Coordinates of C-alpha atoms and ligand atoms in Angstrom, one line a residue:
X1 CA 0.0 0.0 0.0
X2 CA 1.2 3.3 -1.0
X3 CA -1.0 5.9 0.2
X4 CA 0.3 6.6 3.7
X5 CA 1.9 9.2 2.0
X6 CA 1.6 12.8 2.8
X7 CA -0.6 15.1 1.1
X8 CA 0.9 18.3 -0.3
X9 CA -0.8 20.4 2.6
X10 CA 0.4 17.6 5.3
X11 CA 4.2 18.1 4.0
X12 CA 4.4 21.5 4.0
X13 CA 2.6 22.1 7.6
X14 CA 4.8 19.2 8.8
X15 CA 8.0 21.0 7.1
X16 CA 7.4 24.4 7.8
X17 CA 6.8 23.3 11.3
X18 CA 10.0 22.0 11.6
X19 CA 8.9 18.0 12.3
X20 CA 9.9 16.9 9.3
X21 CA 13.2 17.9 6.7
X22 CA 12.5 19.0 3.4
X23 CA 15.4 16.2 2.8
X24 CA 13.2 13.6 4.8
X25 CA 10.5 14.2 2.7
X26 CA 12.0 13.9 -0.8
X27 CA 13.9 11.0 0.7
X28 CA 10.6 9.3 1.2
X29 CA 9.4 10.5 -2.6
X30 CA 12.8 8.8 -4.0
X31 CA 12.6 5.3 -2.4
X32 CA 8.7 5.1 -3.3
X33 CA 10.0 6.0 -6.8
X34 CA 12.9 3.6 -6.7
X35 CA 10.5 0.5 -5.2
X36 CA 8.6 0.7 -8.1
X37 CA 9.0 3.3 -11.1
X38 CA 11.1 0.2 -12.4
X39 CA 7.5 -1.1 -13.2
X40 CA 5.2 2.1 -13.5
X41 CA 7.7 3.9 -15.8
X42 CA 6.1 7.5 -14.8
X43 CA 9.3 9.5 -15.2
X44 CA 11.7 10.0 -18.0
X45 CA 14.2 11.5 -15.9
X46 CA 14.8 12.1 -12.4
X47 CA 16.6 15.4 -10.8
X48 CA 17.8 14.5 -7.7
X49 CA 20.5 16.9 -7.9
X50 CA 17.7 20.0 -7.9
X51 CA 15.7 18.8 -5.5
X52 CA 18.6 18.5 -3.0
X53 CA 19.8 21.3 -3.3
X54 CA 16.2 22.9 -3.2
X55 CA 15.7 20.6 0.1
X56 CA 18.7 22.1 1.6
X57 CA 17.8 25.7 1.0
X58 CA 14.4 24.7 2.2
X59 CA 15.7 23.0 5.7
X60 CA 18.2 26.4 5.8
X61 CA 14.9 28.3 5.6
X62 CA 13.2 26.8 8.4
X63 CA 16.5 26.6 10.6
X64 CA 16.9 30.3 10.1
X65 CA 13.1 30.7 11.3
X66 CA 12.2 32.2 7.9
X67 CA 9.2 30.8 5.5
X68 CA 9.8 28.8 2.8
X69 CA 6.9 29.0 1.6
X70 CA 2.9 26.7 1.1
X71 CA 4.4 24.1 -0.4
X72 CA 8.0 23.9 1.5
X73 CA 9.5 20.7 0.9
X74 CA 6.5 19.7 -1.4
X75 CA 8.2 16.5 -3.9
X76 CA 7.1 17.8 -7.2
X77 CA 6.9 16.2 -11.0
X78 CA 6.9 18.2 -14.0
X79 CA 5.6 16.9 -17.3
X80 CA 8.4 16.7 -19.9
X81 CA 7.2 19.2 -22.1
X82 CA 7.9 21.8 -19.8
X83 CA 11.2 23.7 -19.5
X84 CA 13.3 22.8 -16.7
X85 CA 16.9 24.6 -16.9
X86 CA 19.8 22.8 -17.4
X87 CA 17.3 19.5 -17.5
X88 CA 16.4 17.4 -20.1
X89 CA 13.3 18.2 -21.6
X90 CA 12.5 15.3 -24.2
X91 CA 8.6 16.1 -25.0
X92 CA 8.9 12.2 -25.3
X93 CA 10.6 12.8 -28.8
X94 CA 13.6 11.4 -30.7
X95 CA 13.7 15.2 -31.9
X96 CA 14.4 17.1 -28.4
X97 CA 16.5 14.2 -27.1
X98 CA 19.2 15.9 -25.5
X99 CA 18.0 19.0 -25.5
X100 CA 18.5 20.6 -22.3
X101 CA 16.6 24.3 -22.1
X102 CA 18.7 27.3 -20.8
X103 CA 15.8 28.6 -18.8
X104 CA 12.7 27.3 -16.6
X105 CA 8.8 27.2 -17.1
X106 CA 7.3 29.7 -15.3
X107 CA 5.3 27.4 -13.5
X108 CA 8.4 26.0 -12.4
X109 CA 9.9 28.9 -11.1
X110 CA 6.8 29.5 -9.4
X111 CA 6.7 26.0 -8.0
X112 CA 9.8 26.2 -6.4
X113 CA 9.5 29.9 -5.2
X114 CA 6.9 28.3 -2.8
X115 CA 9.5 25.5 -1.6
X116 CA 8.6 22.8 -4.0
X117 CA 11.0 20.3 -4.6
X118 CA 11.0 19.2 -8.3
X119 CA 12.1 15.3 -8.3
X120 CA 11.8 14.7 -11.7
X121 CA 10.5 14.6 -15.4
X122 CA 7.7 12.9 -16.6
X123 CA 6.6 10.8 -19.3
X124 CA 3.9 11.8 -21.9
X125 CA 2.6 11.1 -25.3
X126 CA 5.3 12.8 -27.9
X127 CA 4.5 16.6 -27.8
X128 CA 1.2 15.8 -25.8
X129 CA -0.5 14.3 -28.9
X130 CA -2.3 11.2 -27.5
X131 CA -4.9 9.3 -24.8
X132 CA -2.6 6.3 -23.3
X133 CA 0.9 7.4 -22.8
X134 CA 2.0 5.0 -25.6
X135 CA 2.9 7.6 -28.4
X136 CA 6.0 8.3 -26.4
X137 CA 9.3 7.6 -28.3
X138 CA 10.5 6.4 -24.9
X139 CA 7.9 3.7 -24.3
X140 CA 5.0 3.4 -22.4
X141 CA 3.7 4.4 -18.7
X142 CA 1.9 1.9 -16.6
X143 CA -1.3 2.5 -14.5
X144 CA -0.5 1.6 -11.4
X145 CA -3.4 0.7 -10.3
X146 CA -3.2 -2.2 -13.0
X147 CA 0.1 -2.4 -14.9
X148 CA -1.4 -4.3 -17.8
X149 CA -3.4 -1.2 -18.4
X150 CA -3.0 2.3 -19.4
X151 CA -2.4 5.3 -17.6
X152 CA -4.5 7.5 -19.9
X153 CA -2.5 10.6 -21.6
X154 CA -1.5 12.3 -22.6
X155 CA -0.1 13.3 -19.0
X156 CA 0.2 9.2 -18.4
X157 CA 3.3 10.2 -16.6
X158 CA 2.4 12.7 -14.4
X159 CA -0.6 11.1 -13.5
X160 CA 1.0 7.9 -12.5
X161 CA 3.6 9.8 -10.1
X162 CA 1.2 10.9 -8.0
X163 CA -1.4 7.6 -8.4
X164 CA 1.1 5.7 -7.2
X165 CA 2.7 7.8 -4.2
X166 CA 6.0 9.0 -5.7
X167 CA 5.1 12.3 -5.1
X168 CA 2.0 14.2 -4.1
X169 CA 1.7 16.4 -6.6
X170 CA 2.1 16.8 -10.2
X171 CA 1.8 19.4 -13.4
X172 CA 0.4 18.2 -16.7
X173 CA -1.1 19.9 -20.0
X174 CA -4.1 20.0 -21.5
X175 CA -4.9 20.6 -25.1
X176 CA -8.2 18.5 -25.1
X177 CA -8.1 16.4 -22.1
X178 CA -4.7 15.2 -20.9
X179 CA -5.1 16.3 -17.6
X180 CA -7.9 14.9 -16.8
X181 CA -8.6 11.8 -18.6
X182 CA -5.5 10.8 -17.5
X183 CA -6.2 11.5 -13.7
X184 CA -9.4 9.7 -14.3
X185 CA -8.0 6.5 -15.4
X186 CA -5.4 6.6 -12.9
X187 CA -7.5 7.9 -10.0
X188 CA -6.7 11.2 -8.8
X189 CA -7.7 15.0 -9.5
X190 CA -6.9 16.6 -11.8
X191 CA -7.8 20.3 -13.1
X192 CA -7.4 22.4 -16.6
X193 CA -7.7 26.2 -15.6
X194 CA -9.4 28.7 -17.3
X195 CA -7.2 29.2 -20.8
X196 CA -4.7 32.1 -19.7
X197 CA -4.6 31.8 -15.8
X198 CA -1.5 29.8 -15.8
X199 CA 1.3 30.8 -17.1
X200 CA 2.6 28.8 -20.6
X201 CA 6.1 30.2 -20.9
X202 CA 8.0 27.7 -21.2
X203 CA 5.5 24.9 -22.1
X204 CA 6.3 23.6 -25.3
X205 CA 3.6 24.2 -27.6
X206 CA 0.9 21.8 -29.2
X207 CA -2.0 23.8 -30.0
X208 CA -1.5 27.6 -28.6
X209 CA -5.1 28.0 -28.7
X210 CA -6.3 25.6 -26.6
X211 CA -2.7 24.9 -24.2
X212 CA -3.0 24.8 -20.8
X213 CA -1.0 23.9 -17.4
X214 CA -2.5 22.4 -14.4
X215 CA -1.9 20.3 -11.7
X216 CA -3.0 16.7 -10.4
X217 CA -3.1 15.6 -6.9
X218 CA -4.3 13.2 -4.7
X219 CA -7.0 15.8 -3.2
X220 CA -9.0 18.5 -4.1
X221 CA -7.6 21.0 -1.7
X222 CA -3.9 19.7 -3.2
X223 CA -4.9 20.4 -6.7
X224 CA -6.4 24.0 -5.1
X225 CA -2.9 24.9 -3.3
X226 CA -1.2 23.8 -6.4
X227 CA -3.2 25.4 -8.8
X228 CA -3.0 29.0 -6.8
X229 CA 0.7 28.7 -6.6
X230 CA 1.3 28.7 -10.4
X231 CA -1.7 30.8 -11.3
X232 CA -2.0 34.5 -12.2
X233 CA -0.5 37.1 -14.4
X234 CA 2.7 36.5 -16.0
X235 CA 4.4 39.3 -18.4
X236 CA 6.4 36.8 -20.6
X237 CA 2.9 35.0 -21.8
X238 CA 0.8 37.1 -23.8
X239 CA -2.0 34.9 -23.3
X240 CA -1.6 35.7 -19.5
X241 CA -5.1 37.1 -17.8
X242 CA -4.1 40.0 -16.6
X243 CA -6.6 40.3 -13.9
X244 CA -6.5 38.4 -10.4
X245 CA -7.5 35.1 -10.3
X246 CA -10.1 34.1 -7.5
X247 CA -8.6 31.9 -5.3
X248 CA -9.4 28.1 -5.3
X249 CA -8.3 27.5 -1.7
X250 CA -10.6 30.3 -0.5
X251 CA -13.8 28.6 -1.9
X252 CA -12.8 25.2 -0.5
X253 CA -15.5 24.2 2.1
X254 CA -18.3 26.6 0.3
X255 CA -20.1 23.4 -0.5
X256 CA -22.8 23.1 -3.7
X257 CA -26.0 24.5 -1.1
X258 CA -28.2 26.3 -3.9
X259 CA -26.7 26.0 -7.0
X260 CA -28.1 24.9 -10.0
X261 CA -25.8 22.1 -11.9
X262 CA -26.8 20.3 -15.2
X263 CA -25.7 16.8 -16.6
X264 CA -25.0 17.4 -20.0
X265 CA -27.3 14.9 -22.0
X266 CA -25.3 14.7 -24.8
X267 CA -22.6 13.3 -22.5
X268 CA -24.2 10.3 -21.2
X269 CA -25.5 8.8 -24.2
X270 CA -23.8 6.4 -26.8
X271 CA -20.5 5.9 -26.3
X272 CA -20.4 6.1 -22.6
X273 CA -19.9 2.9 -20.7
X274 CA -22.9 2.0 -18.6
X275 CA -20.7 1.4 -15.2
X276 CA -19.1 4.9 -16.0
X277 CA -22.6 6.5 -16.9
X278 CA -24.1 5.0 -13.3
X279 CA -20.9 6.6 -11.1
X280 CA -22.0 9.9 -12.7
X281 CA -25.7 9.8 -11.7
X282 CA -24.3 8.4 -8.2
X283 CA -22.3 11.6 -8.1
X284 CA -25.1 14.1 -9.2
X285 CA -27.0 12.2 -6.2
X286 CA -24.1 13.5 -4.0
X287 CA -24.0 17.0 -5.3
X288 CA -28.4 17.0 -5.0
X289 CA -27.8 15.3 -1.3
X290 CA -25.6 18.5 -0.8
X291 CA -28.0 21.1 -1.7
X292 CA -27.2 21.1 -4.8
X293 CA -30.6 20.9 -7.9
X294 CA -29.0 18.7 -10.3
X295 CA -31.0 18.7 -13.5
X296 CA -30.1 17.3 -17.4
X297 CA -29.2 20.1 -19.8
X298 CA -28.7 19.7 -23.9
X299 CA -25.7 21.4 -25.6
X300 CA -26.4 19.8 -28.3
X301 CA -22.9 21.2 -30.5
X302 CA -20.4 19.2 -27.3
X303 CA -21.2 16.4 -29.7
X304 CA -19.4 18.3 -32.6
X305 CA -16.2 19.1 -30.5
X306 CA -14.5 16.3 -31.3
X307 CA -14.5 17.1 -35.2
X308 CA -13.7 20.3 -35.0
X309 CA -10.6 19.6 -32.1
X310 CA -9.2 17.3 -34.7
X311 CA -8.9 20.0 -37.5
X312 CA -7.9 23.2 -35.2
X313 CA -5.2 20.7 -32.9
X314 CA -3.3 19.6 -35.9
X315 CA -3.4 22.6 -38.1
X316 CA -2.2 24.6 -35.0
X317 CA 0.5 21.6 -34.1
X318 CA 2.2 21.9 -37.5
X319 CA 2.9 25.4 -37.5
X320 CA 4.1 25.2 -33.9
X321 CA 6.0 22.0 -34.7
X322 CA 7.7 23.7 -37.6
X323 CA 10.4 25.2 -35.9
X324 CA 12.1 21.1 -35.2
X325 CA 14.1 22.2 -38.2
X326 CA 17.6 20.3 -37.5
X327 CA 18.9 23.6 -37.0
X328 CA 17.7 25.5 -33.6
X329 CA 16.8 22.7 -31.0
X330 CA 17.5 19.2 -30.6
X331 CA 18.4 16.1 -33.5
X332 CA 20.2 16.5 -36.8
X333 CA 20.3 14.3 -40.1
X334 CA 22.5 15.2 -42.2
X335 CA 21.8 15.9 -45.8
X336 CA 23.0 16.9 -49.1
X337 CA 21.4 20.4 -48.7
X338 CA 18.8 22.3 -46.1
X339 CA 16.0 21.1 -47.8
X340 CA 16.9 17.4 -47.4
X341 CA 18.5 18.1 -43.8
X342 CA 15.5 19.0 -43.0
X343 CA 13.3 16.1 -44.2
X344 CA 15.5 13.3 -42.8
X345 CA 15.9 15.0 -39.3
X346 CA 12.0 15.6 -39.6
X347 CA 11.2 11.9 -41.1
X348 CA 13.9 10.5 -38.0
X349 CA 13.0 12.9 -35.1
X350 CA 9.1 12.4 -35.1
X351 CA 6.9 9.6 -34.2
X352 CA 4.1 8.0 -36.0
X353 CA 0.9 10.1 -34.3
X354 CA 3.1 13.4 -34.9
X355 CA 3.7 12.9 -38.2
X356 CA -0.3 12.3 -38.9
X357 CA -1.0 15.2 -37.0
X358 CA 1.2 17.6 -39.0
X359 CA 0.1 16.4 -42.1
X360 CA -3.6 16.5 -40.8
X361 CA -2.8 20.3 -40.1
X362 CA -1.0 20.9 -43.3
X363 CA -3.8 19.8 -45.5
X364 CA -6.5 21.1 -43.1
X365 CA -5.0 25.1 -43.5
X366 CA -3.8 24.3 -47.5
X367 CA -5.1 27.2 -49.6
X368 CA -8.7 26.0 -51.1
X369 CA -9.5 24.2 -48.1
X370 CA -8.6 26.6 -45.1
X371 CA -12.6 27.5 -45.4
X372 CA -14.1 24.2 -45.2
X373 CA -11.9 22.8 -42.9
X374 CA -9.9 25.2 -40.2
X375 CA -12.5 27.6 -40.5
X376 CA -15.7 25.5 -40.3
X377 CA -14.1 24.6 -37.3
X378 CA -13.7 27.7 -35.9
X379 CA -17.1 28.4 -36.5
X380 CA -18.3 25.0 -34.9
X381 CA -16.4 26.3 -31.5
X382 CA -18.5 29.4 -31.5
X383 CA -21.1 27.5 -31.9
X384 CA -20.3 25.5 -28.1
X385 CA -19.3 28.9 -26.9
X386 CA -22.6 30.0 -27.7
X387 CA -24.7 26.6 -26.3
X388 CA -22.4 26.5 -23.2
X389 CA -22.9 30.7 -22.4
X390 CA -27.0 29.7 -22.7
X391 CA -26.5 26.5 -20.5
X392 CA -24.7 28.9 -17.9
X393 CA -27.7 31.2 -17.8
X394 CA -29.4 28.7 -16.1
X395 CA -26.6 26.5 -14.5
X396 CA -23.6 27.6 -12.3
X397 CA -22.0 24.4 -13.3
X398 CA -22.0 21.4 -15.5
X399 CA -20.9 17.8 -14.9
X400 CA -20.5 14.8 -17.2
X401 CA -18.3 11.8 -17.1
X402 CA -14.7 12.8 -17.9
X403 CA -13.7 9.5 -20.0
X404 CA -16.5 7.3 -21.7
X405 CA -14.4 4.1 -20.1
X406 CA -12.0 2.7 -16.9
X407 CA -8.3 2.1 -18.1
X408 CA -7.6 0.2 -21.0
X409 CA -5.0 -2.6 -22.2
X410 CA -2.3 -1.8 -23.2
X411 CA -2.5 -2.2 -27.1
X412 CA -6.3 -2.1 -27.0
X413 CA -6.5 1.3 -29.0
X414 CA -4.1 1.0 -32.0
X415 CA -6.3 3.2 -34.4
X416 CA -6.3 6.4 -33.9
X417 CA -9.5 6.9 -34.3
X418 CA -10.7 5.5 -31.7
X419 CA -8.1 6.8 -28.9
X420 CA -9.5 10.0 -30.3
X421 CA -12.9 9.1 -29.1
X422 CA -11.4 9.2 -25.8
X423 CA -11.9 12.9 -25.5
X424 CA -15.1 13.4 -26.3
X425 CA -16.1 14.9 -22.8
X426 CA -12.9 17.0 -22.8
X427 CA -12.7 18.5 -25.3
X428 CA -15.5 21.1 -25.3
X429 CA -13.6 22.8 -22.7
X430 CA -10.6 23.3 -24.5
X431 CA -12.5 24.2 -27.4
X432 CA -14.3 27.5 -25.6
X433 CA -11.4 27.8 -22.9
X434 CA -13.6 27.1 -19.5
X435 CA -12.0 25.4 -16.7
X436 CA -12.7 21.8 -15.7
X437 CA -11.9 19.3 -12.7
X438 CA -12.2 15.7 -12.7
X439 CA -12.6 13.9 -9.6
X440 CA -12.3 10.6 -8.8
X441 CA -15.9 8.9 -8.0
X442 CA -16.0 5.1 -7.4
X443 CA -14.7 2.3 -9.8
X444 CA -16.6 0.3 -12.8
X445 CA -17.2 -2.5 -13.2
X446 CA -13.6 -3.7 -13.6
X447 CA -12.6 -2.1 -10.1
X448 CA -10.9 0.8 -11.9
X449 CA -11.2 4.5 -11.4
X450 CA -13.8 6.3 -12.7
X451 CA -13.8 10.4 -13.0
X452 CA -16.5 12.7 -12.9
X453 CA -15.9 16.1 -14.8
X454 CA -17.3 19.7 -13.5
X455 CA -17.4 21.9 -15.5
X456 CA -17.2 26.1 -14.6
X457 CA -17.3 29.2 -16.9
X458 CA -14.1 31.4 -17.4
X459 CA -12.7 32.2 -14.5
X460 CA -15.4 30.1 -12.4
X461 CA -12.3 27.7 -11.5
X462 CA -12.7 28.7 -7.7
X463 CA -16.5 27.0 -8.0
X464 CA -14.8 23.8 -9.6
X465 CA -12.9 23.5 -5.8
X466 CA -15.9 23.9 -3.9
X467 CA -18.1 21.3 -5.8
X468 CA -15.1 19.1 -6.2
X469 CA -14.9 18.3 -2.2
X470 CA -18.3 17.6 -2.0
X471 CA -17.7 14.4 -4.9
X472 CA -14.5 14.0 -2.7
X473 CA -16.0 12.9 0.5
X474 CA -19.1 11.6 -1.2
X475 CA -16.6 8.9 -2.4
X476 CA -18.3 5.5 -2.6
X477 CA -14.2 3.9 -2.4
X478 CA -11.4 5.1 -0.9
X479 CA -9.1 3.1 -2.7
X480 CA -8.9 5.4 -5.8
X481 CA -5.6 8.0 -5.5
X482 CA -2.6 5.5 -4.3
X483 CA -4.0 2.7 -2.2
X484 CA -5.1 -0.2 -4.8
X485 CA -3.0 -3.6 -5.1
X486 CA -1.0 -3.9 -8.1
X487 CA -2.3 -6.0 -10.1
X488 CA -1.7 -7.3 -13.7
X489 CA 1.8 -8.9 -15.3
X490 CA 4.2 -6.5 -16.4
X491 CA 4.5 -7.4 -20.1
X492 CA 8.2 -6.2 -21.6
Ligands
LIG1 N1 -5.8 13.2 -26.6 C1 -5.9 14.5 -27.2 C2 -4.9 14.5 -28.4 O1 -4.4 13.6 -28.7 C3 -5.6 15.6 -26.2 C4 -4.2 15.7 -26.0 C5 -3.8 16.8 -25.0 O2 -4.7 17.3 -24.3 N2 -2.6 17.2 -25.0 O3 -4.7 15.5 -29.0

């Protein structure tokens, strides 16, 4: 059993306090890491040279009586697709192997600003493009609540870390669900802020439209102390809000007494499993229970999200993945000229899924098709802008399940097509730039973790927190963030 570790808020009281050492506690991350990451795979790379040294300064901190801050002696993971300087920083690609950035995320600076203690580097589907954690050029991350089965993606890695107790909490990305369909199948929270109210400098870019950071945890109020640390206004990201965020750990405790949430209908027909449709209708039970009126709600357009993510993602991807040239970052082929330099660094560096997704986006903003393609699109996400802004007129929140099934095989999903589907409750929010949490709610049928998805307007992210506490302790099992058996063969 894993999950007598420490929360994020237990840490930091207990190191600020003085009864524990920053060094003690990222001690404790890096023998739970070395007992099994051998079988879990969640990180690419580990840096335990940082996160001494980051100890120490904390420990010197609390020796000298000053603060080092909410998260002091926190053990951190980072998703590798965001900067970390002098630190590899792979985006599980053949191209950026070896790449090591000369300067750090904001969110990183941030992180350790508050006393957070970054352990390591985490593994993801190759520049974020995936459900499953198996596009990565560096092989595959393991559930770890069942290692035959996937971890979900394409934050696999980072989800995993903190499912099974290497550290308490984690950053991902989320382009169209890859924090939280990941921290659905593996069990833990995991939020997407409102688009702009965490920093991106120094993520790597998919899609700069729909990009954004946030954290997983093991509870809501970790994911709330998290996500406040790295939010709010940062000058070197133009998408930055610049107003103040409200604070998510102000609204914990608020409860759901008198508001008005809606199960979107289109989000618990066909194509949602029945055990993962039940949990949801447990969990609006909860929220009623709490005060809350739960009603259903169409938006009918969610249902076109999918379509239109897979024309904006990819056409956005392959002018942001343009710049892996052979010349500014990262792998080299050699060729007879630029032009073929190019090509064979381009044809070695990138995997399978990158390659469709650049080609996708290629032919999707060609001239004589930009109209019916990248543009319809665009047109289609004003469209759920419009249908969730009239849905909000009568709802302070939505819910819905946030993947239509429990963690798959390993293998199960080889077209793409249907890993896409995975998304499908996601992506809306991505699409129109709200905020979402999932939370973990029961198991299915299989035993495995099953999320349930809020859903806020801009900037409602503090709301997410508040309804997210009340799914928390409504929790029908306890065994969803770190405490479930291993089970399954590990398969080479
Ligand atoms: N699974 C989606 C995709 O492959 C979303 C990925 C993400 O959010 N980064 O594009």
């Amino acid at each position: 059993m894993m999950n007598a570790q420490l929360t994020a808020i237990e840490t930091a009281a207990r190191v600020r306090s003085g009864d524990m050492t920053a060094v003690e506690a990222l001690a404790q991350s890096q023998a739970a890491v070395t007992a099994r990451d051998a079988d879990v795979r969640a990180f690419l790379h580990l840096t335990d040279d940082r996160a001494a040294e980051q100890a120490d300064r904390v420990d010197a901190q609390v020796a000298q009586g000053q603060d080092p801050g909410p998260l002091a002696g926190v053990p951190i993971a980072i998703k590798d697709n965001m900067c970390t300087r002098g630190a590899p920083t792979t985006c599980s690609s053949k191209m950026l192997e070896g790449w090591k950035p000369p300067y750090d995320a904001t969110v990183v600076s941030r992180l350790e600003a508050a006393g957070a203690l970054v352990v390591g580097k985490t593994n993801l589907d190759e520049f974020a493009m995936g459900s499953s954690t198996e596009n990565s050029a560096f092989g595959p991350t393991r559930n770890p609540h069942d290692l035959t089965r996937v971890p979900g993606g394409s934050s696999g890695g980072s989800a995993a870390a903190v499912a099974a107790g290497f550290v308490p909490l984690s950053l991902g990305s989320d382009t169209g669900g890859s924090i939280r369909q990941p921290a659905a199948l593996c069990g833990v929270v995991g939020f997407k802020p409102t688009y702009g109210a965490v920093s991106r400098y120094g993520l790597i870019a998919f899609a700069s439209s729909l990009d954004q950071i946030g954290p997983f945890a093991s509870t809501v109020a970790d994911a709330a102390l998290c996500f406040d640390t790295i939010g709010g206004h940062d000058p070197r990201d133009a998408t930055s809000i610049p107003s103040a965020i409200p604070s998510a750990a102000a609204a914990l405790g608020n409860g759901v007494a008198g508001k008005r949430i809606g199960i979107i209908d289109e989000l618990m027909g066909e194509g949602i499993d029945d055990d993962v449709r039940a949990r949801v209708e447990q969990a609006a039970a909860a929220l009623a229970d709490a005060g809350a009126t739960v009603e259903r709600v169409s938006v009918p357009a969610t249902i076109y999200g999918l379509a239109a993510y897979y024309l904006i993602a990819p056409a956005e991807a392959s002018s942001n993945l343009a710049r892996y040239d052979g010349v500014r970052y990262g792998q080299r082929v050699d060729g007879v000229n630029v032009e073929e330099m190019n090509a064979a660094t381009r044809t070695a560096g990138f995997g399978d899924e990158v390659k469709r997704r650049i080609m996708l986006g290629t032919y999707a903003l060609s001239s004589g098709y930009y109209d019916a393609y990248y543009g319809k699109a665009q047109r289609v996400r004003t469209l759920i802008a419009n249908e969730f802004a009239q849905a909000y007129s009568s709802f302070d929140l939505l819910m819905s399940p946030t993947s239509p099934s429990t963690a798959f095989e390993l293998g199960a999903k080889s077209d793409p097509m249907s890993l896409y589907m995975c998304d499908v409750c996601t992506i809306p929010s991505n699409l129109v730039g709200h905020p979402a949490l999932s939370v973990p709610f029961g198991v299915g049928d299989d035993g495995l973790p099953v999320g349930v998805q809020l859903l806020a307007p801009l900037l409602g992210d503090d709301e997410l927190f508040a309804a997210g506490q009340v799914l928390e302790d409504a929790n029908p099992t306890d065994a969803t963030a770190s405490g479930s058996e291993i089970r399954g063969e590990v398969r080479p």
